[in-house]
mmCIF file of C-alpha atoms and ligand atoms in Angstrom:
data_model
loop_
_atom_site.group_PDB
_atom_site.id
_atom_site.type_symbol
_atom_site.label_atom_id
_atom_site.label_comp_id
_atom_site.label_asym_id
_atom_site.label_seq_id
_atom_site.Cartn_x
_atom_site.Cartn_y
_atom_site.Cartn_z
ATOM 1 C CA MET A 1 132.984 -7.665 -45.713
ATOM 2 C CA GLN A 2 129.899 -9.396 -47.119
ATOM 3 C CA SER A 3 129.460 -13.014 -46.241
ATOM 4 C CA ASN A 4 127.708 -15.823 -48.232
ATOM 5 C CA GLN A 5 128.058 -14.082 -51.507
ATOM 6 C CA VAL A 6 126.412 -15.884 -54.387
ATOM 7 C CA ILE A 7 127.078 -14.917 -58.071
ATOM 8 C CA VAL A 8 123.779 -15.113 -59.877
ATOM 9 C CA THR A 9 124.109 -14.930 -63.677
ATOM 10 C CA GLY A 10 120.740 -13.888 -65.412
ATOM 11 C CA GLY A 11 119.834 -12.428 -61.987
ATOM 12 C CA ALA A 12 117.577 -9.875 -63.516
ATOM 13 C CA GLY A 13 115.680 -12.496 -65.379
ATOM 14 C CA TYR A 14 112.406 -14.222 -64.393
ATOM 15 C CA ILE A 15 113.653 -17.021 -62.330
ATOM 16 C CA GLY A 16 116.805 -15.242 -61.358
ATOM 17 C CA SER A 17 115.124 -12.208 -59.825
ATOM 18 C CA HIS A 18 112.700 -14.362 -57.744
ATOM 19 C CA THR A 19 115.747 -16.357 -56.625
ATOM 20 C CA VAL A 20 117.561 -13.215 -55.543
ATOM 21 C CA VAL A 21 114.612 -12.522 -53.151
ATOM 22 C CA GLU A 22 114.723 -15.894 -51.618
ATOM 23 C CA LEU A 23 118.715 -15.850 -51.338
ATOM 24 C CA ILE A 24 118.494 -12.653 -49.317
ATOM 25 C CA ALA A 25 115.675 -14.029 -47.094
ATOM 26 C CA GLU A 26 117.944 -16.920 -46.351
ATOM 27 C CA GLY A 27 120.927 -14.685 -45.425
ATOM 28 C CA TYR A 28 122.905 -14.851 -48.589
ATOM 29 C CA THR A 29 124.209 -11.796 -50.535
ATOM 30 C CA PRO A 30 123.444 -12.155 -54.299
ATOM 31 C CA ILE A 31 125.841 -10.537 -56.869
ATOM 32 C CA LEU A 32 123.927 -10.340 -60.229
ATOM 33 C CA ILE A 33 125.565 -10.645 -63.612
ATOM 34 C CA ASP A 34 123.129 -9.701 -66.552
ATOM 35 C CA ASN A 35 123.251 -7.880 -69.730
ATOM 36 C CA PHE A 36 119.558 -7.339 -69.989
ATOM 37 C CA SER A 37 119.407 -9.216 -73.402
ATOM 38 C CA ASN A 38 116.277 -11.068 -72.083
ATOM 39 C CA SER A 39 115.374 -8.978 -69.045
ATOM 40 C CA HIS A 40 114.842 -5.320 -68.275
ATOM 41 C CA PRO A 41 116.564 -2.850 -65.869
ATOM 42 C CA ASP A 42 113.327 -2.065 -64.270
ATOM 43 C CA VAL A 43 113.495 -5.436 -62.595
ATOM 44 C CA LEU A 44 115.868 -3.784 -60.302
ATOM 45 C CA ILE A 45 113.286 -1.132 -59.269
ATOM 46 C CA GLY A 46 110.895 -4.124 -58.357
ATOM 47 C CA LEU A 47 113.598 -5.813 -56.389
ATOM 48 C CA GLU A 48 114.300 -2.613 -54.436
ATOM 49 C CA ARG A 49 110.709 -2.244 -53.507
ATOM 50 C CA ILE A 50 110.781 -5.880 -52.180
ATOM 51 C CA LEU A 51 114.157 -5.900 -50.601
ATOM 52 C CA GLY A 52 114.589 -2.214 -49.463
ATOM 53 C CA LYS A 53 117.792 -2.128 -51.470
ATOM 54 C CA VAL A 54 119.136 -2.612 -55.046
ATOM 55 C CA PRO A 55 121.296 -5.831 -55.156
ATOM 56 C CA GLU A 56 124.736 -5.429 -56.667
ATOM 57 C CA LEU A 57 124.872 -5.965 -60.485
ATOM 58 C CA PHE A 58 127.484 -6.210 -62.974
ATOM 59 C CA GLU A 59 126.180 -5.536 -66.691
ATOM 60 C CA VAL A 60 128.107 -8.146 -68.441
ATOM 61 C CA ASP A 61 127.443 -10.620 -71.259
ATOM 62 C CA CYS A 62 128.077 -14.052 -70.007
ATOM 63 C CA CYS A 63 129.462 -15.085 -73.350
ATOM 64 C CA ASP A 64 132.135 -12.326 -73.229
ATOM 65 C CA ALA A 65 135.133 -14.339 -71.897
ATOM 66 C CA GLY A 66 137.221 -11.279 -71.239
ATOM 67 C CA ALA A 67 134.590 -9.407 -69.185
ATOM 68 C CA MET A 68 133.477 -12.538 -67.341
ATOM 69 C CA ASP A 69 137.046 -13.332 -66.391
ATOM 70 C CA ARG A 70 137.563 -9.851 -65.053
ATOM 71 C CA THR A 71 134.253 -9.831 -63.210
ATOM 72 C CA ILE A 72 134.494 -13.272 -61.678
ATOM 73 C CA SER A 73 138.112 -12.414 -60.690
ATOM 74 C CA ASP A 74 137.073 -9.153 -58.953
ATOM 75 C CA ILE A 75 134.199 -10.898 -57.073
ATOM 76 C CA SER A 76 136.255 -13.897 -56.102
ATOM 77 C CA LYS A 77 139.014 -11.634 -54.599
ATOM 78 C CA ARG A 78 136.529 -10.705 -51.971
ATOM 79 C CA GLY A 79 136.419 -14.146 -50.482
ATOM 80 C CA ASN A 80 133.234 -15.610 -49.003
ATOM 81 C CA ILE A 81 131.833 -16.857 -52.161
ATOM 82 C CA SER A 82 129.187 -19.488 -51.394
ATOM 83 C CA GLY A 83 128.551 -20.424 -55.027
ATOM 84 C CA VAL A 84 127.388 -19.559 -58.421
ATOM 85 C CA ILE A 85 123.888 -19.979 -59.809
ATOM 86 C CA HIS A 86 123.777 -19.879 -63.600
ATOM 87 C CA PHE A 87 120.415 -18.696 -65.044
ATOM 88 C CA ALA A 88 121.625 -16.708 -67.971
ATOM 89 C CA ALA A 89 120.128 -18.431 -70.996
ATOM 90 C CA TYR A 90 117.320 -18.192 -73.579
ATOM 91 C CA LYS A 91 114.386 -20.570 -72.792
ATOM 92 C CA ALA A 92 111.652 -20.555 -75.221
ATOM 93 C CA VAL A 93 111.080 -23.961 -76.934
ATOM 94 C CA GLY A 94 109.208 -22.633 -79.895
ATOM 95 C CA GLU A 95 111.541 -19.663 -80.506
ATOM 96 C CA SER A 96 114.668 -22.140 -80.319
ATOM 97 C CA THR A 97 113.288 -24.046 -83.313
ATOM 98 C CA GLU A 98 113.165 -20.691 -85.275
ATOM 99 C CA GLN A 99 116.709 -19.390 -84.009
ATOM 100 C CA PRO A 100 118.779 -22.504 -83.147
ATOM 101 C CA VAL A 101 122.211 -20.724 -83.511
ATOM 102 C CA LYS A 102 121.119 -17.852 -81.306
ATOM 103 C CA TYR A 103 120.276 -20.593 -78.699
ATOM 104 C CA PHE A 104 123.449 -22.687 -79.093
ATOM 105 C CA GLN A 105 125.698 -19.649 -78.984
ATOM 106 C CA ASN A 106 124.149 -18.063 -75.926
ATOM 107 C CA ASN A 107 123.112 -20.993 -73.894
ATOM 108 C CA ILE A 108 126.224 -23.277 -74.429
ATOM 109 C CA GLY A 109 128.746 -20.419 -74.895
ATOM 110 C CA SER A 110 127.763 -18.737 -71.594
ATOM 111 C CA THR A 111 128.028 -22.014 -69.800
ATOM 112 C CA ALA A 112 131.548 -22.908 -71.222
ATOM 113 C CA THR A 113 132.732 -19.239 -70.454
ATOM 114 C CA LEU A 114 131.480 -19.362 -66.859
ATOM 115 C CA LEU A 115 133.148 -22.906 -66.102
ATOM 116 C CA ASP A 116 136.304 -21.551 -67.403
ATOM 117 C CA ALA A 117 136.174 -18.414 -65.332
ATOM 118 C CA MET A 118 135.189 -20.456 -62.305
ATOM 119 C CA GLU A 119 138.150 -22.805 -62.736
ATOM 120 C CA ARG A 120 140.598 -19.742 -63.267
ATOM 121 C CA HIS A 121 139.314 -18.370 -60.020
ATOM 122 C CA GLY A 122 138.869 -21.297 -57.784
ATOM 123 C CA LEU A 123 135.072 -21.311 -57.613
ATOM 124 C CA GLN A 124 133.680 -24.824 -57.207
ATOM 125 C CA THR A 125 129.868 -24.714 -56.287
ATOM 126 C CA LEU A 126 127.553 -24.301 -59.179
ATOM 127 C CA VAL A 127 123.674 -24.442 -59.357
ATOM 128 C CA PHE A 128 122.762 -24.837 -62.972
ATOM 129 C CA SER A 129 119.501 -23.881 -64.474
ATOM 130 C CA SER A 130 118.422 -27.022 -66.475
ATOM 131 C CA SER A 131 115.221 -28.162 -67.882
ATOM 132 C CA CYS A 132 112.790 -31.032 -68.140
ATOM 133 C CA THR A 133 113.193 -30.770 -71.842
ATOM 134 C CA VAL A 134 116.472 -32.782 -71.562
ATOM 135 C CA TYR A 135 114.187 -35.768 -71.299
ATOM 136 C CA GLY A 136 112.724 -35.395 -74.722
ATOM 137 C CA GLN A 137 109.501 -37.164 -74.608
ATOM 138 C CA PRO A 138 109.955 -39.688 -71.778
ATOM 139 C CA ALA A 139 108.650 -43.253 -72.226
ATOM 140 C CA GLU A 140 107.250 -43.032 -68.620
ATOM 141 C CA ILE A 141 105.662 -40.186 -66.742
ATOM 142 C CA PRO A 142 106.006 -38.964 -64.067
ATOM 143 C CA VAL A 143 109.643 -38.810 -65.100
ATOM 144 C CA ASP A 144 112.504 -39.278 -62.667
ATOM 145 C CA GLU A 145 116.111 -38.391 -62.906
ATOM 146 C CA SER A 146 117.142 -41.914 -63.859
ATOM 147 C CA ALA A 147 115.178 -41.665 -67.167
ATOM 148 C CA PRO A 148 117.345 -41.745 -70.304
ATOM 149 C CA ILE A 149 118.276 -38.581 -71.951
ATOM 150 C CA LEU A 150 116.369 -39.004 -75.238
ATOM 151 C CA PRO A 151 117.187 -37.001 -78.519
ATOM 152 C CA ALA A 152 116.029 -33.409 -77.550
ATOM 153 C CA GLU A 153 112.693 -32.422 -79.309
ATOM 154 C CA SER A 154 114.000 -28.774 -79.726
ATOM 155 C CA PRO A 155 117.263 -26.847 -80.004
ATOM 156 C CA TYR A 156 116.581 -25.474 -76.489
ATOM 157 C CA GLY A 157 116.286 -28.899 -74.987
ATOM 158 C CA TYR A 158 119.544 -29.824 -76.894
ATOM 159 C CA THR A 159 121.411 -26.808 -75.384
ATOM 160 C CA LYS A 160 120.430 -27.966 -71.941
ATOM 161 C CA GLN A 161 121.567 -31.618 -72.632
ATOM 162 C CA VAL A 162 125.076 -30.150 -73.898
ATOM 163 C CA CYS A 163 125.437 -27.817 -70.858
ATOM 164 C CA GLU A 164 124.660 -30.774 -68.354
ATOM 165 C CA ARG A 165 127.440 -32.753 -70.108
ATOM 166 C CA LEU A 166 129.722 -29.765 -70.010
ATOM 167 C CA ILE A 167 129.349 -29.549 -66.336
ATOM 168 C CA GLN A 168 129.599 -33.253 -65.746
ATOM 169 C CA ASP A 169 132.808 -33.408 -67.612
ATOM 170 C CA ALA A 170 134.072 -30.285 -65.860
ATOM 171 C CA GLN A 171 133.290 -31.932 -62.538
ATOM 172 C CA ALA A 172 135.028 -35.118 -63.433
ATOM 173 C CA SER A 173 138.223 -33.256 -64.395
ATOM 174 C CA ARG A 174 137.913 -31.013 -61.196
ATOM 175 C CA PRO A 175 136.463 -33.327 -58.478
ATOM 176 C CA GLU A 176 136.393 -30.298 -56.098
ATOM 177 C CA ILE A 177 133.397 -29.029 -58.164
ATOM 178 C CA ASN A 178 129.993 -29.485 -56.516
ATOM 179 C CA ALA A 179 127.130 -29.097 -59.037
ATOM 180 C CA ALA A 180 123.370 -29.366 -58.959
ATOM 181 C CA LEU A 181 121.600 -29.669 -62.376
ATOM 182 C CA LEU A 182 118.067 -28.418 -61.547
ATOM 183 C CA ARG A 183 115.761 -29.597 -64.256
ATOM 184 C CA TYR A 184 112.716 -27.185 -64.153
ATOM 185 C CA PHE A 185 109.322 -28.110 -65.339
ATOM 186 C CA ASN A 186 107.114 -25.220 -66.346
ATOM 187 C CA PRO A 187 107.730 -22.136 -63.995
ATOM 188 C CA ILE A 188 104.725 -19.842 -63.873
ATOM 189 C CA GLY A 189 103.246 -17.017 -61.807
ATOM 190 C CA ALA A 190 104.913 -14.030 -60.107
ATOM 191 C CA HIS A 191 105.881 -12.760 -56.685
ATOM 192 C CA PRO A 192 102.796 -12.159 -54.503
ATOM 193 C CA SER A 193 103.842 -8.439 -54.187
ATOM 194 C CA SER A 194 103.465 -8.044 -57.906
ATOM 195 C CA GLU A 195 106.689 -6.123 -57.933
ATOM 196 C CA ILE A 196 108.568 -8.649 -60.002
ATOM 197 C CA GLY A 197 107.215 -11.305 -62.529
ATOM 198 C CA GLU A 198 107.702 -12.658 -65.940
ATOM 199 C CA LEU A 199 108.723 -9.783 -68.374
ATOM 200 C CA PRO A 200 108.791 -11.404 -71.755
ATOM 201 C CA LEU A 201 110.319 -8.842 -74.113
ATOM 202 C CA GLY A 202 108.253 -8.814 -77.348
ATOM 203 C CA HIS A 203 105.782 -11.595 -78.219
ATOM 204 C CA PRO A 204 105.372 -14.036 -75.446
ATOM 205 C CA ASN A 205 106.283 -17.611 -76.399
ATOM 206 C CA ASN A 206 105.149 -19.256 -73.332
ATOM 207 C CA LEU A 207 101.614 -20.110 -72.418
ATOM 208 C CA ILE A 208 100.996 -18.143 -69.212
ATOM 209 C CA PRO A 209 102.274 -14.777 -70.290
ATOM 210 C CA TYR A 210 100.484 -14.996 -73.530
ATOM 211 C CA LEU A 211 97.337 -16.149 -71.719
ATOM 212 C CA THR A 212 97.397 -13.045 -69.409
ATOM 213 C CA GLN A 213 98.092 -10.624 -72.306
ATOM 214 C CA ALA A 214 95.224 -12.243 -74.261
ATOM 215 C CA THR A 215 92.902 -11.838 -71.249
ATOM 216 C CA ALA A 216 94.137 -8.251 -70.733
ATOM 217 C CA GLU A 217 93.076 -7.753 -74.449
ATOM 218 C CA LEU A 218 96.630 -6.714 -75.383
ATOM 219 C CA ARG A 219 96.944 -9.767 -77.656
ATOM 220 C CA SER A 220 94.698 -11.671 -80.069
ATOM 221 C CA PRO A 221 92.967 -14.631 -78.380
ATOM 222 C CA LEU A 222 95.264 -17.519 -77.067
ATOM 223 C CA THR A 223 95.678 -20.277 -79.616
ATOM 224 C CA VAL A 224 95.750 -23.613 -78.066
ATOM 225 C CA PHE A 225 98.445 -25.449 -79.977
ATOM 226 C CA GLY A 226 96.850 -28.678 -80.828
ATOM 227 C CA ASP A 227 93.783 -30.618 -79.499
ATOM 228 C CA ASP A 228 94.729 -33.949 -81.157
ATOM 229 C CA TYR A 229 97.249 -35.168 -78.751
ATOM 230 C CA PRO A 230 96.873 -38.498 -77.148
ATOM 231 C CA THR A 231 95.653 -37.002 -73.822
ATOM 232 C CA PRO A 232 92.280 -36.985 -72.048
ATOM 233 C CA ASP A 233 91.208 -33.684 -73.588
ATOM 234 C CA GLY A 234 93.542 -33.687 -76.571
ATOM 235 C CA THR A 235 95.837 -30.866 -75.309
ATOM 236 C CA CYS A 236 99.340 -31.146 -73.960
ATOM 237 C CA ILE A 237 100.174 -31.765 -70.445
ATOM 238 C CA ARG A 238 102.934 -29.993 -68.406
ATOM 239 C CA ASP A 239 103.820 -29.586 -64.895
ATOM 240 C CA TYR A 240 103.445 -25.994 -63.863
ATOM 241 C CA ILE A 241 105.308 -24.827 -60.872
ATOM 242 C CA HIS A 242 105.100 -21.469 -58.945
ATOM 243 C CA VAL A 243 108.232 -19.444 -59.612
ATOM 244 C CA VAL A 244 108.535 -18.727 -55.935
ATOM 245 C CA ASP A 245 108.618 -22.416 -55.101
ATOM 246 C CA LEU A 246 111.173 -22.900 -57.764
ATOM 247 C CA ALA A 247 113.412 -19.970 -56.304
ATOM 248 C CA LYS A 248 113.242 -21.539 -52.926
ATOM 249 C CA ALA A 249 114.450 -24.842 -54.439
ATOM 250 C CA HIS A 250 117.709 -22.886 -55.576
ATOM 251 C CA VAL A 251 118.511 -21.848 -52.109
ATOM 252 C CA ALA A 252 117.862 -25.329 -50.771
ATOM 253 C CA ALA A 253 120.167 -26.703 -53.548
ATOM 254 C CA LEU A 254 122.990 -24.267 -52.734
ATOM 255 C CA ARG A 255 122.644 -25.031 -49.043
ATOM 256 C CA TRP A 256 122.915 -28.738 -49.776
ATOM 257 C CA LEU A 257 125.807 -28.302 -52.161
ATOM 258 C CA GLN A 258 127.757 -26.499 -49.467
ATOM 259 C CA LYS A 259 127.885 -29.781 -47.431
ATOM 260 C CA GLN A 260 128.861 -32.098 -50.340
ATOM 261 C CA SER A 261 132.212 -32.976 -51.904
ATOM 262 C CA GLY A 262 132.570 -33.924 -55.549
ATOM 263 C CA VAL A 263 128.782 -34.236 -56.591
ATOM 264 C CA CYS A 264 127.159 -33.438 -59.982
ATOM 265 C CA GLU A 265 123.403 -34.319 -59.313
ATOM 266 C CA PRO A 266 120.497 -33.751 -61.729
ATOM 267 C CA ILE A 267 117.341 -32.895 -59.699
ATOM 268 C CA ASN A 268 113.750 -32.499 -60.956
ATOM 269 C CA LEU A 269 111.965 -29.399 -59.849
ATOM 270 C CA GLY A 270 108.354 -29.825 -60.366
ATOM 271 C CA THR A 271 105.014 -30.281 -58.592
ATOM 272 C CA GLY A 272 104.514 -33.903 -59.610
ATOM 273 C CA THR A 273 101.111 -32.943 -60.984
ATOM 274 C CA GLY A 274 100.403 -32.644 -64.750
ATOM 275 C CA SER A 275 97.827 -30.325 -66.174
ATOM 276 C CA SER A 276 96.415 -29.895 -69.730
ATOM 277 C CA ILE A 277 96.228 -26.546 -71.548
ATOM 278 C CA LEU A 278 92.342 -26.583 -71.151
ATOM 279 C CA GLU A 279 92.669 -27.519 -67.499
ATOM 280 C CA VAL A 280 95.078 -24.534 -66.962
ATOM 281 C CA ILE A 281 92.618 -22.160 -68.791
ATOM 282 C CA GLN A 282 89.762 -23.534 -66.540
ATOM 283 C CA ALA A 283 91.842 -23.067 -63.447
ATOM 284 C CA PHE A 284 92.784 -19.419 -64.437
ATOM 285 C CA GLU A 285 89.187 -18.525 -65.254
ATOM 286 C CA THR A 286 88.028 -20.044 -61.779
ATOM 287 C CA ALA A 287 90.891 -18.327 -59.881
ATOM 288 C CA ASN A 288 90.390 -14.920 -61.273
ATOM 289 C CA GLY A 289 86.683 -14.896 -62.202
ATOM 290 C CA LEU A 290 87.532 -14.053 -65.771
ATOM 291 C CA ALA A 291 87.115 -15.627 -69.323
ATOM 292 C CA VAL A 292 90.212 -16.405 -71.320
ATOM 293 C CA PRO A 293 89.657 -15.519 -75.008
ATOM 294 C CA HIS A 294 90.993 -18.653 -76.754
ATOM 295 C CA GLN A 295 90.782 -20.767 -79.979
ATOM 296 C CA LEU A 296 91.884 -24.062 -80.937
ATOM 297 C CA GLY A 297 94.817 -24.224 -83.483
ATOM 298 C CA SER A 298 97.471 -26.544 -84.994
ATOM 299 C CA ARG A 299 100.407 -28.107 -83.184
ATOM 300 C CA ARG A 300 103.677 -26.122 -82.367
ATOM 301 C CA PRO A 301 106.881 -27.685 -83.712
ATOM 302 C CA GLY A 302 109.076 -28.960 -80.874
ATOM 303 C CA ASP A 303 106.327 -29.634 -78.445
ATOM 304 C CA ILE A 304 106.070 -32.939 -76.635
ATOM 305 C CA THR A 305 102.602 -34.465 -75.674
ATOM 306 C CA ALA A 306 103.010 -34.804 -71.973
ATOM 307 C CA ILE A 307 105.587 -34.500 -69.143
ATOM 308 C CA TYR A 308 105.483 -34.047 -65.309
ATOM 309 C CA ALA A 309 107.849 -34.627 -62.612
ATOM 310 C CA ASN A 310 108.613 -37.404 -60.109
ATOM 311 C CA ALA A 311 109.771 -34.874 -57.559
ATOM 312 C CA GLU A 312 110.848 -37.406 -54.843
ATOM 313 C CA LYS A 313 114.504 -36.684 -55.137
ATOM 314 C CA ALA A 314 114.365 -32.996 -54.426
ATOM 315 C CA LYS A 315 112.278 -33.820 -51.331
ATOM 316 C CA SER A 316 114.619 -36.486 -50.004
ATOM 317 C CA LEU A 317 117.957 -34.695 -51.042
ATOM 318 C CA LEU A 318 116.970 -30.962 -50.488
ATOM 319 C CA GLY A 319 114.047 -31.281 -48.097
ATOM 320 C CA TRP A 320 112.150 -29.271 -50.519
ATOM 321 C CA THR A 321 108.726 -29.644 -52.200
ATOM 322 C CA ALA A 322 106.496 -27.240 -54.132
ATOM 323 C CA GLU A 323 103.870 -25.709 -51.837
ATOM 324 C CA LYS A 324 101.862 -23.336 -53.843
ATOM 325 C CA SER A 325 98.845 -24.457 -55.889
ATOM 326 C CA LEU A 326 98.279 -23.890 -59.676
ATOM 327 C CA LYS A 327 95.403 -21.518 -58.954
ATOM 328 C CA GLU A 328 97.663 -19.572 -56.618
ATOM 329 C CA ALA A 329 100.235 -19.249 -59.407
ATOM 330 C CA LEU A 330 97.593 -18.191 -61.892
ATOM 331 C CA ARG A 331 96.270 -15.584 -59.515
ATOM 332 C CA ASP A 332 99.672 -14.150 -59.055
ATOM 333 C CA ALA A 333 100.252 -14.234 -62.777
ATOM 334 C CA TRP A 334 97.035 -12.234 -63.325
ATOM 335 C CA ASN A 335 97.876 -9.760 -60.589
ATOM 336 C CA TRP A 336 101.282 -9.187 -62.222
ATOM 337 C CA GLN A 337 99.497 -8.568 -65.616
ATOM 338 C CA LEU A 338 97.333 -5.883 -63.795
ATOM 339 C CA LYS A 339 100.387 -4.291 -62.481
ATOM 340 C CA LEU A 340 102.062 -4.344 -66.057
ATOM 341 C CA GLY A 341 98.805 -2.916 -67.426
ATOM 342 C CA THR A 342 95.827 -4.021 -69.477
ATOM 343 C CA SER A 343 94.159 -2.602 -72.630
ATOM 344 C CA ASP A 344 91.688 -0.364 -70.702
HETATM 345 C C1 WQD B 401 103.459 -24.986 -72.618
HETATM 346 C C2 WQD B 401 102.353 -25.653 -73.441
HETATM 347 C C3 WQD B 401 102.315 -25.273 -75.796
HETATM 348 C C4 WQD B 401 101.696 -21.032 -75.852
HETATM 349 C C5 WQD B 401 108.721 -24.538 -70.993
HETATM 350 C C6 WQD B 401 109.922 -23.494 -71.012
HETATM 351 C C7 WQD B 401 111.186 -24.256 -71.036
HETATM 352 C C8 WQD B 401 111.148 -25.299 -70.040
HETATM 353 C C9 WQD B 401 110.024 -26.245 -70.112
HETATM 354 C C10 WQD B 401 112.386 -24.469 -68.127
HETATM 355 C C11 WQD B 401 102.603 -26.284 -74.695
HETATM 356 C C12 WQD B 401 101.174 -24.666 -75.090
HETATM 357 C C13 WQD B 401 101.928 -22.302 -75.428
HETATM 358 C C14 WQD B 401 100.591 -20.741 -76.614
HETATM 359 C C15 WQD B 401 99.802 -22.931 -76.232
HETATM 360 N N1 WQD B 401 111.189 -24.896 -68.687
HETATM 361 N N2 WQD B 401 101.031 -23.201 -75.720
HETATM 362 N N3 WQD B 401 99.594 -21.660 -76.699
HETATM 363 O O1 WQD B 401 107.131 -25.493 -74.372
HETATM 364 O O2 WQD B 401 106.544 -26.613 -72.140
HETATM 365 O O3 WQD B 401 108.613 -25.146 -72.290
HETATM 366 O O4 WQD B 401 108.960 -25.440 -70.174
HETATM 367 O O5 WQD B 401 113.521 -24.641 -68.490
HETATM 368 O O6 WQD B 401 112.103 -23.198 -70.669
HETATM 369 O O7 WQD B 401 109.762 -22.718 -72.245
HETATM 370 O O8 WQD B 401 106.243 -24.268 -72.253
HETATM 371 O O9 WQD B 401 104.667 -22.391 -71.991
HETATM 372 O O10 WQD B 401 105.888 -22.536 -74.316
HETATM 373 O O11 WQD B 401 104.116 -24.285 -73.602
HETATM 374 O O12 WQD B 401 99.041 -23.821 -76.474
HETATM 375 O O13 WQD B 401 100.473 -19.471 -76.994
HETATM 376 O O14 WQD B 401 101.468 -24.500 -73.828
HETATM 377 O O15 WQD B 401 102.058 -25.948 -77.012
HETATM 378 O O16 WQD B 401 101.900 -27.426 -74.857
HETATM 379 P P1 WQD B 401 107.056 -25.525 -72.880
HETATM 380 P P2 WQD B 401 105.285 -23.177 -73.092
#
């Protein structure tokens, strides 16, 4: 019988797949639930090359209440379930302003469906993939978890605010629930093996996958969305965190939750350092010895000016801090792009 089983929804996704690797490294047995709506089955090939085996996966839509109930029921009957990590969601700020209903239906619907199935089948430990976008544009940066939740600047950020509230209310009604609401800043990079990484299906909305595709001459030059923000160089500032560091934080959070009783804790996962778009471009060019074709353009709806983390709580509560540098993440991102292919 497998011990320390962990249900990982969205386990074939970008953050999910990297977390699967770190879970196994720490002696857990991940069980993936994914419908490949925002990921690709080839991720399983990459995972097999890293792990030497293909992790178990149920191809299920997390919004499908019947299928989720049957799947969670089957898994929970095995016993030895350490917890659930819920990644399954859409996560592009820009895209969410164009398709808000798709984001509400998937991000909120999947969380409500999962909470219901967990209650039915007695699962009580939940690590939730939240986001720094719940803060809106914080009045003070670095932002800590006590910052007020301001009106979201995008439908994506709003779905994460609603999901956090769903989990908080579920925990209040079921005190045995232990939940960590992990507020990611900007995940970037790829596994150092280049066997897994960010696989945006179609036009990449996020900065780094577009930057690497533009550098690989697979796309037109990168457009910097606005250079008239009130920042030192006029471009937006974000806290870019290596995806492997982020994945390790999920294992630390799970391990911490297993020792708790009746908690529902928001926790920032960032490096604590802010970088502007132009600084990221410069760091990429230095790290990889390449020029990034780019141009200045107008602002993107939904963007905030600047945000980066106060990451002290993750350090004190989980004993976790980000270890990898921005340049290391950008080198890993480029090596992953080379694996995916360039124009020549
Ligand atoms: C970053 C910056 C853009 C593309 C992300 C995730 C979200 C959440 C928060 C986890 C912005 C600029 C981008 C481009 C650009 N993380 N940009 N040209 O919007 O901060 O949100 O982090 O939950 O899930 O999406 O990330 O990479 O889209 O943008 O200038 O072609 O890069 O304007 O300032 P964002 P992003």
